[in-house]
Amino acid sequence: MINFLGELKKEFKLPYVSDYNLINITGKALYVEGHLGLMTLSKDLISFRVKNGVIVVEGKGLSLKELSENTLCIEGKIKKTEVF
Amino acid sequence: MKKFIFEFNHNKKYKIKGVNFEKCFNNLIKNKIKLKNIKKNDDNTAEFYIEKNSEKKLKQELNKYNINILEEKDFGLIFFLKSLIFRVGLISSIFICLVCLIISQMFVFKIEVFGNDKISKNEIVSCLNTLGVKSFTAKSSINKKVLESELLEKMPLLSMVSVITKGNSLVINIQEKVINDEYQNVGNFSPLTASASGRIKEIKLMQGTLKVKVGDIVKEGDILVEPYIIDSSGNKRSVKAEAEIIAEIWCEGMVTHYENNIKTVKTGNIIVKDDIYFLGLPIYLDKKDISFKEYEVKSQEIALSNTLLPITLQRKIYEETKTIEENIPFENVKDELINNAKQIAFEKAKNNSVIDEYHTVREEAGIFFISYVVVVEGKL
């Protein structure tokens, strides 16, 4: 089975084990691996902690498609993703 | 539009109200509880789905954070199947339907006949009835091979019969015999007989051997022409007996009168009793008392349903009767009786030309026999 994130990291010569991975799919979904907990949840803003920072996702009609211990998946119209 | 969610596992949808959902959710995911489709609304409410087995932990966590549950809903195929177990009405109706279906598959509801031309379907069906095959007969009681041979035996005009069961129908395929006079009736011609009594006036023989001559008096049924000829070598050869025989025919109308007569008449009072049978077993018996001293009974069988269930209604109609003794002197009705006898005689005479007519009256122990004879000229 192809590990997509692993392949990408290999390509960009990034360390294989990193703090978190984040993929924005066409601005309609955002997949995050390695989050450390939810901070804010609303229709326009979702923020969550990652190692050494906080990620804020802004958009419209946002919802959490899936939330588990390690991963989360945001659905909606994603306008901006910021890392603090 | 509501989104249709098909899940195999038993999941639950929750609608909650409170504050600090984020903390609560973080605690839940730390306890390995997976949350799906989380939507937060503006009125401090949120909706989400979890698996049924995480329900207990979720409720504990929600209590901890003072979050109220507004709505709980179950989803998933497993939940649907579980809930079916408690639907007694649905399960019993499915069971009843299955039983009805199984029972209905065991019986013949319809008899279909194919390949008949001269023989009517009713003839074949009535023949089958005499052999014990009717609507609602159990399929297992029908031996097709035996039925085929019995039908062939009972109906000589059939050359081939095939019996099959298709669904709830008994399908009879038949082939009729081709009847050809020239071959079928060789040596089997019937003689020409007198259709009425009379005196022969004229004979025109066409074929056969004549057994009467002009002036002979013949009775109805007497042989006039035999169906054979003796050829030049003295051999008997079968031929169709044909002749035109003109005679003075005596057409007789007979009426009998009893001076003292006992008659049974219907009073018009009736009692109807309906009994209902399922598979030949009584399921409802009408227990009306028959209060009539004298009565006649007519019975009829009605199929209440001929496609699904073998339910029959047996109706018995009791008609009250009474016995009346009549004493009518012959002289009072003599003219009427003679007229009746005359009518019968003229009906027999049909349109033949009338030569003579007369009547006789004979009495034996209070019984009067009135005979009216019309003499006509016609073909015998």
Short mmCIF file of C-alpha atoms in Angstrom, two decimals:
data_model
loop_
_atom_site.label_atom_id
_atom_site.label_comp_id
_atom_site.label_asym_id
_atom_site.label_seq_id
_atom_site.Cartn_x
_atom_site.Cartn_y
_atom_site.Cartn_z
CA MET A 1 0.00 0.00 0.00
CA ILE A 2 1.34 3.45 -0.89
CA ASN A 3 1.78 5.81 2.04
CA PHE A 4 0.91 9.10 0.35
CA LEU A 5 2.28 11.39 3.07
CA GLY A 6 5.39 9.23 3.40
CA GLU A 7 6.00 9.48 -0.37
CA LEU A 8 5.60 13.26 -0.26
CA LYS A 9 8.03 13.62 2.65
CA LYS A 10 10.51 11.46 0.75
CA GLU A 11 10.19 13.75 -2.29
CA PHE A 12 10.72 16.94 -0.27
CA LYS A 13 13.43 15.31 1.87
CA LEU A 14 11.50 16.01 5.06
CA PRO A 15 11.91 13.93 8.23
CA TYR A 16 9.58 10.91 8.03
CA VAL A 17 8.27 11.29 11.58
CA SER A 18 6.99 14.85 11.93
CA ASP A 19 4.68 16.61 14.43
CA TYR A 20 1.59 16.74 12.32
CA ASN A 21 0.33 16.44 8.76
CA LEU A 22 -2.35 18.57 7.22
CA ILE A 23 -3.97 18.25 3.79
CA ASN A 24 -6.40 20.70 2.27
CA ILE A 25 -8.50 19.05 -0.42
CA THR A 26 -9.84 21.60 -2.96
CA GLY A 27 -10.77 23.97 -0.16
CA LYS A 28 -13.73 21.78 0.75
CA ALA A 29 -12.15 19.39 3.19
CA LEU A 30 -9.17 19.44 5.49
CA TYR A 31 -7.56 16.31 6.87
CA VAL A 32 -5.28 16.56 9.89
CA GLU A 33 -3.11 13.89 11.47
CA GLY A 34 -1.47 14.40 14.88
CA HIS A 35 -3.73 17.01 16.47
CA LEU A 36 -3.65 17.39 20.23
CA GLY A 37 -7.20 18.48 20.93
CA LEU A 38 -9.97 20.77 19.81
CA MET A 39 -9.94 24.37 20.96
CA THR A 40 -12.77 26.15 19.18
CA LEU A 41 -15.68 24.77 17.24
CA SER A 42 -18.12 26.93 15.32
CA LYS A 43 -19.60 27.19 11.83
CA ASP A 44 -17.04 29.81 10.79
CA LEU A 45 -13.97 28.82 12.76
CA ILE A 46 -12.38 25.64 14.00
CA SER A 47 -9.09 25.66 15.89
CA PHE A 48 -7.06 22.85 17.36
CA ARG A 49 -3.74 22.36 19.05
CA VAL A 50 -0.78 20.70 17.40
CA LYS A 51 2.73 20.18 18.75
CA ASN A 52 4.35 23.60 19.22
CA GLY A 53 1.34 25.60 18.07
CA VAL A 54 -2.27 26.12 17.15
CA ILE A 55 -3.95 25.75 13.76
CA VAL A 56 -6.91 27.97 12.97
CA VAL A 57 -9.23 27.12 10.09
CA GLU A 58 -11.62 29.80 8.91
CA GLY A 59 -14.45 29.30 6.49
CA LYS A 60 -18.22 28.94 6.10
CA GLY A 61 -20.49 26.14 7.17
CA LEU A 62 -17.67 24.25 8.81
CA SER A 63 -18.28 20.94 10.55
CA LEU A 64 -16.19 18.06 11.80
CA LYS A 65 -16.77 15.06 9.61
CA GLU A 66 -14.70 12.89 11.91
CA LEU A 67 -12.95 13.43 15.20
CA SER A 68 -10.75 10.79 16.78
CA GLU A 69 -7.80 10.69 19.13
CA ASN A 70 -5.21 11.42 16.47
CA THR A 71 -7.05 12.60 13.36
CA LEU A 72 -9.74 15.02 12.42
CA CYS A 73 -11.47 15.90 9.19
CA ILE A 74 -13.09 19.27 8.59
CA GLU A 75 -15.81 19.70 5.97
CA GLY A 76 -17.13 22.99 4.59
CA LYS A 77 -15.97 25.98 2.59
CA ILE A 78 -12.39 26.56 3.83
CA LYS A 79 -11.14 30.11 3.29
CA LYS A 80 -7.99 30.27 5.40
CA THR A 81 -5.70 27.97 7.38
CA GLU A 82 -3.22 29.61 9.76
CA VAL A 83 -0.57 28.12 11.99
CA PHE A 84 0.39 30.02 15.15
CA MET B 1 -33.00 18.16 2.03
CA LYS B 2 -32.13 15.61 4.71
CA LYS B 3 -29.05 13.52 4.03
CA PHE B 4 -29.75 9.81 4.06
CA ILE B 5 -27.15 7.97 6.09
CA PHE B 6 -26.82 4.24 5.66
CA GLU B 7 -24.77 2.55 8.35
CA PHE B 8 -24.33 -1.13 9.06
CA ASN B 9 -23.34 -0.66 12.73
CA HIS B 10 -25.75 0.50 15.36
CA ASN B 11 -24.93 4.25 15.70
CA LYS B 12 -26.60 6.97 17.69
CA LYS B 13 -27.25 10.59 16.85
CA TYR B 14 -27.14 13.10 19.70
CA LYS B 15 -28.27 16.70 19.93
CA ILE B 16 -26.79 18.42 22.99
CA LYS B 17 -26.99 21.83 24.59
CA GLY B 18 -24.41 23.48 26.81
CA VAL B 19 -21.01 25.17 26.85
CA ASN B 20 -17.42 23.94 26.55
CA PHE B 21 -18.19 21.27 23.99
CA GLU B 22 -14.55 21.35 22.89
CA LYS B 23 -13.27 20.16 26.27
CA CYS B 24 -15.89 17.48 26.42
CA PHE B 25 -15.04 16.27 22.89
CA ASN B 26 -11.31 16.23 23.73
CA ASN B 27 -12.03 14.05 26.76
CA LEU B 28 -14.16 11.73 24.68
CA ILE B 29 -11.50 11.21 22.01
CA LYS B 30 -8.91 10.60 24.72
CA ASN B 31 -11.19 7.75 25.86
CA LYS B 32 -10.96 6.33 22.30
CA ILE B 33 -14.49 7.40 21.37
CA LYS B 34 -14.79 8.33 17.73
CA LEU B 35 -17.15 11.21 16.89
CA LYS B 36 -18.65 11.74 13.45
CA ASN B 37 -20.45 14.56 11.65
CA ILE B 38 -20.03 17.11 14.44
CA LYS B 39 -22.04 20.27 13.71
CA LYS B 40 -22.20 23.17 16.07
CA ASN B 41 -25.19 25.50 15.79
CA ASP B 42 -25.46 29.12 16.82
CA ASP B 43 -27.89 28.40 19.71
CA ASN B 44 -25.26 26.55 21.79
CA THR B 45 -26.41 23.22 20.46
CA ALA B 46 -24.39 20.60 18.64
CA GLU B 47 -25.16 17.40 16.78
CA PHE B 48 -22.95 14.38 16.33
CA TYR B 49 -22.94 10.60 15.83
CA ILE B 50 -21.22 7.95 17.92
CA GLU B 51 -21.22 4.16 18.04
CA LYS B 52 -23.84 2.57 20.29
CA ASN B 53 -21.24 0.87 22.54
CA SER B 54 -19.72 4.26 23.48
CA GLU B 55 -23.06 5.54 24.75
CA LYS B 56 -22.38 4.94 28.44
CA LYS B 57 -19.05 6.79 28.49
CA LEU B 58 -20.52 9.66 26.50
CA LYS B 59 -23.35 10.17 28.97
CA GLN B 60 -20.89 10.20 31.87
CA GLU B 61 -18.76 12.84 30.15
CA LEU B 62 -21.78 14.97 29.23
CA ASN B 63 -22.94 14.87 32.86
CA LYS B 64 -19.49 15.91 33.97
CA TYR B 65 -19.64 19.08 31.85
CA ASN B 66 -23.34 19.79 32.60
CA ILE B 67 -24.31 19.34 29.00
CA ASN B 68 -27.95 18.43 28.37
CA ILE B 69 -29.08 15.89 25.83
CA LEU B 70 -31.89 17.32 23.67
CA GLU B 71 -32.35 14.45 21.26
CA GLU B 72 -31.23 10.84 20.88
CA LYS B 73 -31.83 8.80 17.72
CA ASP B 74 -30.77 5.31 16.69
CA PHE B 75 -29.42 4.44 13.23
CA GLY B 76 -27.96 1.50 11.38
CA LEU B 77 -29.00 -1.81 9.91
CA ILE B 78 -28.28 -3.72 13.10
CA PHE B 79 -30.58 -1.38 15.06
CA PHE B 80 -33.32 -1.86 12.43
CA LEU B 81 -33.02 -5.65 12.66
CA LYS B 82 -33.02 -5.53 16.46
CA SER B 83 -36.12 -3.34 16.50
CA LEU B 84 -37.91 -5.78 14.20
CA ILE B 85 -37.82 -8.44 16.93
CA PHE B 86 -40.18 -6.34 19.05
CA ARG B 87 -42.63 -5.59 16.23
CA VAL B 88 -45.08 -8.39 16.99
CA GLY B 89 -47.70 -7.21 14.51
CA LEU B 90 -45.25 -7.05 11.63
CA ILE B 91 -43.66 -10.39 12.45
CA SER B 92 -47.02 -12.11 12.90
CA SER B 93 -48.34 -10.67 9.62
CA ILE B 94 -45.21 -11.86 7.79
CA PHE B 95 -45.64 -15.26 9.41
CA ILE B 96 -49.34 -15.41 8.44
CA CYS B 97 -48.49 -14.37 4.88
CA LEU B 98 -45.85 -17.07 4.67
CA VAL B 99 -48.26 -19.69 6.00
CA CYS B 100 -50.94 -18.57 3.53
CA LEU B 101 -48.41 -18.66 0.70
CA ILE B 102 -47.26 -22.14 1.64
CA ILE B 103 -50.86 -23.37 1.95
CA SER B 104 -51.86 -21.76 -1.34
CA GLN B 105 -48.93 -23.45 -3.07
CA MET B 106 -50.32 -26.80 -1.97
CA PHE B 107 -53.62 -26.49 -3.87
CA VAL B 108 -54.92 -26.25 -7.41
CA PHE B 109 -57.02 -23.11 -7.88
CA LYS B 110 -57.56 -23.06 -11.60
CA ILE B 111 -58.02 -25.68 -14.30
CA GLU B 112 -56.79 -24.62 -17.73
CA VAL B 113 -57.53 -26.60 -20.88
CA PHE B 114 -55.57 -26.20 -24.11
CA GLY B 115 -55.97 -27.86 -27.51
CA ASN B 116 -59.73 -28.43 -27.35
CA ASP B 117 -61.80 -27.71 -30.43
CA LYS B 118 -64.98 -29.76 -30.54
CA ILE B 119 -64.91 -30.73 -26.88
CA SER B 120 -65.76 -27.83 -24.58
CA LYS B 121 -63.68 -26.89 -21.56
CA ASN B 122 -66.73 -27.48 -19.33
CA GLU B 123 -66.98 -31.09 -20.49
CA ILE B 124 -63.36 -31.72 -19.54
CA VAL B 125 -63.70 -29.88 -16.23
CA SER B 126 -66.85 -31.83 -15.32
CA CYS B 127 -65.05 -35.07 -16.25
CA LEU B 128 -62.18 -34.01 -13.97
CA ASN B 129 -64.72 -33.29 -11.22
CA THR B 130 -66.06 -36.82 -11.47
CA LEU B 131 -62.47 -38.03 -11.11
CA GLY B 132 -62.18 -35.99 -7.91
CA VAL B 133 -60.13 -33.09 -9.30
CA LYS B 134 -61.64 -29.66 -8.62
CA SER B 135 -60.53 -26.21 -7.53
CA PHE B 136 -58.91 -26.44 -4.09
CA THR B 137 -57.83 -30.05 -4.61
CA ALA B 138 -54.46 -30.69 -2.99
CA LYS B 139 -51.68 -30.99 -5.56
CA SER B 140 -50.23 -33.97 -3.72
CA SER B 141 -53.45 -35.94 -4.22
CA ILE B 142 -53.25 -35.62 -8.01
CA ASN B 143 -51.45 -38.46 -9.71
CA LYS B 144 -50.83 -37.00 -13.16
CA LYS B 145 -50.12 -40.28 -14.94
CA VAL B 146 -53.25 -41.91 -13.52
CA LEU B 147 -55.31 -38.80 -14.31
CA GLU B 148 -54.10 -38.81 -17.92
CA SER B 149 -55.07 -42.45 -18.43
CA GLU B 150 -58.42 -41.98 -16.66
CA LEU B 151 -59.26 -38.98 -18.82
CA LEU B 152 -58.40 -40.94 -21.97
CA GLU B 153 -60.59 -43.76 -20.76
CA LYS B 154 -63.53 -41.52 -19.84
CA MET B 155 -63.40 -39.36 -22.95
CA PRO B 156 -63.15 -41.54 -26.05
CA LEU B 157 -62.88 -38.47 -28.31
CA LEU B 158 -59.43 -37.67 -26.91
CA SER B 159 -56.36 -39.12 -28.56
CA MET B 160 -53.76 -37.61 -26.23
CA VAL B 161 -53.83 -35.98 -22.80
CA SER B 162 -51.03 -34.39 -20.85
CA VAL B 163 -51.49 -33.08 -17.30
CA ILE B 164 -49.06 -30.71 -15.61
CA THR B 165 -49.26 -28.39 -12.63
CA LYS B 166 -47.98 -24.86 -13.13
CA GLY B 167 -48.14 -22.65 -10.06
CA ASN B 168 -51.70 -22.97 -8.79
CA SER B 169 -53.07 -24.08 -12.15
CA LEU B 170 -53.68 -27.55 -13.44
CA VAL B 171 -52.89 -27.41 -17.15
CA ILE B 172 -54.58 -30.01 -19.35
CA ASN B 173 -53.23 -30.28 -22.89
CA ILE B 174 -55.39 -32.41 -25.12
CA GLN B 175 -55.51 -33.61 -28.68
CA GLU B 176 -58.83 -34.62 -30.17
CA LYS B 177 -59.39 -37.61 -32.43
CA VAL B 178 -59.98 -36.88 -36.10
CA ILE B 179 -63.32 -38.48 -36.99
CA ASN B 180 -63.72 -39.59 -40.56
CA ASP B 181 -67.03 -41.26 -41.40
CA GLU B 182 -65.58 -43.34 -44.18
CA TYR B 183 -63.11 -45.03 -41.89
CA GLN B 184 -64.78 -44.78 -38.53
CA ASN B 185 -68.14 -46.22 -39.43
CA VAL B 186 -67.17 -49.11 -41.70
CA GLY B 187 -69.48 -52.01 -40.70
CA ASN B 188 -70.92 -49.81 -37.98
CA PHE B 189 -73.84 -48.04 -39.71
CA SER B 190 -77.10 -47.83 -37.84
CA PRO B 191 -80.44 -48.84 -39.37
CA LEU B 192 -83.06 -46.31 -40.37
CA THR B 193 -85.94 -46.41 -37.87
CA ALA B 194 -89.43 -44.94 -37.78
CA SER B 195 -89.55 -41.60 -36.02
CA ALA B 196 -93.30 -41.99 -35.36
CA SER B 197 -96.09 -44.55 -35.65
CA GLY B 198 -98.12 -44.69 -38.88
CA ARG B 199 -99.09 -46.43 -42.13
CA ILE B 200 -96.59 -46.37 -45.00
CA LYS B 201 -97.87 -44.77 -48.20
CA GLU B 202 -94.79 -44.35 -50.36
CA ILE B 203 -91.14 -45.56 -50.29
CA LYS B 204 -88.10 -44.17 -52.11
CA LEU B 205 -85.12 -46.35 -51.21
CA MET B 206 -81.67 -44.86 -51.81
CA GLN B 207 -79.31 -47.20 -49.99
CA GLY B 208 -79.66 -50.27 -47.74
CA THR B 209 -82.09 -53.18 -47.47
CA LEU B 210 -85.78 -52.36 -47.09
CA LYS B 211 -87.63 -54.08 -44.26
CA VAL B 212 -91.15 -52.66 -44.85
CA LYS B 213 -93.54 -52.23 -47.76
CA VAL B 214 -96.34 -49.82 -48.69
CA GLY B 215 -99.40 -50.35 -46.50
CA ASP B 216 -97.46 -51.65 -43.50
CA ILE B 217 -98.27 -50.21 -40.10
CA VAL B 218 -95.14 -49.35 -38.16
CA LYS B 219 -94.55 -48.21 -34.59
CA GLU B 220 -92.09 -45.59 -33.48
CA GLY B 221 -88.61 -47.20 -33.36
CA ASP B 222 -89.36 -50.00 -35.85
CA ILE B 223 -86.55 -50.67 -38.34
CA LEU B 224 -87.43 -49.43 -41.85
CA VAL B 225 -84.15 -49.91 -43.72
CA GLU B 226 -81.18 -52.11 -42.65
CA PRO B 227 -77.68 -50.66 -43.16
CA TYR B 228 -76.34 -53.29 -45.56
CA ILE B 229 -76.77 -54.65 -49.08
CA ILE B 230 -76.16 -58.08 -50.51
CA ASP B 231 -73.88 -57.71 -53.50
CA SER B 232 -73.91 -59.82 -56.68
CA SER B 233 -71.59 -62.40 -55.12
CA GLY B 234 -73.93 -62.82 -52.13
CA ASN B 235 -71.68 -60.97 -49.63
CA LYS B 236 -73.13 -58.61 -47.05
CA ARG B 237 -71.71 -55.06 -47.40
CA SER B 238 -72.22 -52.29 -44.89
CA VAL B 239 -73.75 -49.10 -46.28
CA LYS B 240 -75.47 -46.12 -44.81
CA ALA B 241 -79.21 -46.71 -44.65
CA GLU B 242 -80.97 -43.98 -46.63
CA ALA B 243 -84.59 -43.77 -47.80
CA GLU B 244 -87.47 -41.35 -48.11
CA ILE B 245 -90.57 -42.93 -46.62
CA ILE B 246 -93.86 -41.10 -46.68
CA ALA B 247 -96.58 -42.33 -44.31
CA GLU B 248 -99.80 -41.45 -42.60
CA ILE B 249 -98.39 -40.56 -39.21
CA TRP B 250 -100.44 -40.77 -36.06
CA CYS B 251 -99.37 -38.11 -33.70
CA GLU B 252 -100.81 -38.83 -30.28
CA GLY B 253 -101.16 -36.42 -27.37
CA MET B 254 -101.88 -38.13 -24.06
CA VAL B 255 -103.13 -36.50 -20.87
CA THR B 256 -103.88 -38.26 -17.56
CA HIS B 257 -106.34 -36.96 -14.96
CA TYR B 258 -106.65 -38.17 -11.36
CA GLU B 259 -109.99 -37.34 -9.74
CA ASN B 260 -108.46 -37.60 -6.27
CA ASN B 261 -105.02 -36.09 -6.25
CA ILE B 262 -102.53 -35.40 -3.44
CA LYS B 263 -100.35 -32.40 -4.18
CA THR B 264 -97.33 -30.91 -2.42
CA VAL B 265 -97.14 -27.13 -2.68
CA LYS B 266 -94.59 -24.60 -1.41
CA THR B 267 -95.89 -22.09 1.14
CA GLY B 268 -93.18 -19.54 0.30
CA ASN B 269 -91.54 -19.63 3.74
CA ILE B 270 -87.81 -20.31 3.58
CA ILE B 271 -84.92 -20.68 6.02
CA VAL B 272 -81.36 -20.26 4.75
CA LYS B 273 -78.43 -21.89 6.58
CA ASP B 274 -74.88 -20.93 5.64
CA ASP B 275 -71.93 -23.07 6.76
CA ILE B 276 -68.34 -22.00 6.02
CA TYR B 277 -65.60 -24.53 5.36
CA PHE B 278 -61.84 -24.10 5.12
CA LEU B 279 -60.02 -26.97 3.41
CA GLY B 280 -63.16 -29.06 3.86
CA LEU B 281 -63.19 -28.46 7.63
CA PRO B 282 -66.09 -26.48 9.16
CA ILE B 283 -65.05 -23.08 10.54
CA TYR B 284 -68.57 -21.71 10.98
CA LEU B 285 -71.78 -23.72 11.34
CA ASP B 286 -75.17 -22.03 11.22
CA LYS B 287 -77.24 -23.44 14.10
CA LYS B 288 -80.68 -22.21 13.10
CA ASP B 289 -83.60 -24.50 14.01
CA ILE B 290 -85.81 -25.75 11.21
CA SER B 291 -89.31 -25.15 12.46
CA PHE B 292 -91.08 -26.50 9.34
CA LYS B 293 -92.94 -29.80 9.58
CA GLU B 294 -92.58 -30.51 5.89
CA TYR B 295 -89.88 -29.02 3.75
CA GLU B 296 -87.66 -29.41 0.69
CA VAL B 297 -83.91 -28.74 0.82
CA LYS B 298 -81.81 -27.18 -1.92
CA SER B 299 -78.07 -26.94 -1.37
CA GLN B 300 -75.38 -25.06 -3.22
CA GLU B 301 -71.62 -24.64 -2.78
CA ILE B 302 -70.08 -21.20 -3.33
CA ALA B 303 -66.32 -20.59 -3.43
CA LEU B 304 -65.75 -17.47 -1.33
CA SER B 305 -62.22 -17.03 -2.65
CA ASN B 306 -60.85 -18.80 -5.69
CA THR B 307 -57.35 -17.38 -5.85
CA LEU B 308 -55.82 -17.41 -2.43
CA LEU B 309 -57.61 -19.32 0.30
CA PRO B 310 -59.74 -22.44 -0.15
CA ILE B 311 -62.80 -21.17 1.72
CA THR B 312 -66.22 -22.45 0.63
CA LEU B 313 -69.71 -21.52 1.70
CA GLN B 314 -72.33 -24.28 1.75
CA ARG B 315 -75.78 -22.78 1.57
CA LYS B 316 -78.84 -24.88 2.39
CA ILE B 317 -82.26 -23.44 1.56
CA TYR B 318 -85.17 -25.06 3.41
CA GLU B 319 -88.49 -24.39 1.68
CA GLU B 320 -91.67 -25.13 3.61
CA THR B 321 -94.19 -27.34 1.86
CA LYS B 322 -97.70 -28.55 2.61
CA THR B 323 -99.75 -31.41 1.28
CA ILE B 324 -103.13 -30.65 -0.28
CA GLU B 325 -105.73 -33.19 -1.29
CA GLU B 326 -107.61 -32.22 -4.44
CA ASN B 327 -110.85 -33.63 -5.73
CA ILE B 328 -111.62 -32.44 -9.23
CA PRO B 329 -114.42 -34.28 -11.10
CA PHE B 330 -113.39 -35.23 -14.63
CA GLU B 331 -116.48 -33.68 -16.21
CA ASN B 332 -115.49 -30.26 -14.84
CA VAL B 333 -112.14 -30.24 -16.65
CA LYS B 334 -112.84 -32.55 -19.56
CA ASP B 335 -112.74 -29.88 -22.26
CA GLU B 336 -109.55 -28.39 -20.89
CA LEU B 337 -107.87 -31.81 -20.79
CA ILE B 338 -108.91 -32.64 -24.34
CA ASN B 339 -107.57 -29.30 -25.44
CA ASN B 340 -104.26 -30.00 -23.70
CA ALA B 341 -103.99 -33.41 -25.38
CA LYS B 342 -104.79 -31.77 -28.71
CA GLN B 343 -102.02 -29.24 -28.26
CA ILE B 344 -99.50 -31.99 -27.53
CA ALA B 345 -100.63 -33.93 -30.60
CA PHE B 346 -100.37 -30.88 -32.85
CA GLU B 347 -96.90 -30.11 -31.50
CA LYS B 348 -95.85 -33.59 -32.60
CA ALA B 349 -97.52 -33.12 -35.98
CA LYS B 350 -95.40 -30.04 -36.63
CA ASN B 351 -96.22 -28.49 -40.01
CA ASN B 352 -97.34 -31.65 -41.81
CA SER B 353 -100.68 -31.57 -43.57
CA VAL B 354 -103.48 -32.89 -41.31
CA ILE B 355 -105.64 -35.66 -42.77
CA ASP B 356 -107.78 -36.52 -39.75
CA GLU B 357 -108.07 -35.97 -35.98
CA TYR B 358 -109.98 -37.71 -33.15
CA HIS B 359 -109.84 -38.36 -29.42
CA THR B 360 -110.61 -41.17 -26.97
CA VAL B 361 -111.20 -41.20 -23.22
CA ARG B 362 -110.44 -44.25 -21.06
CA GLU B 363 -111.07 -44.64 -17.33
CA GLU B 364 -109.33 -47.01 -14.91
CA ALA B 365 -109.98 -46.83 -11.13
CA GLY B 366 -110.60 -43.10 -11.04
CA ILE B 367 -107.78 -42.31 -13.47
CA PHE B 368 -108.76 -40.85 -16.84
CA PHE B 369 -106.56 -41.21 -19.92
CA ILE B 370 -107.34 -38.75 -22.72
CA SER B 371 -105.73 -39.55 -26.04
CA TYR B 372 -105.93 -37.11 -28.96
CA VAL B 373 -104.69 -38.37 -32.30
CA VAL B 374 -103.84 -36.21 -35.31
CA VAL B 375 -103.29 -38.08 -38.56
CA VAL B 376 -100.85 -36.31 -40.87
CA GLU B 377 -98.93 -37.13 -44.02
CA GLY B 378 -95.17 -36.78 -43.66
CA LYS B 379 -91.74 -38.35 -43.73
CA LEU B 380 -91.00 -41.11 -41.26
#
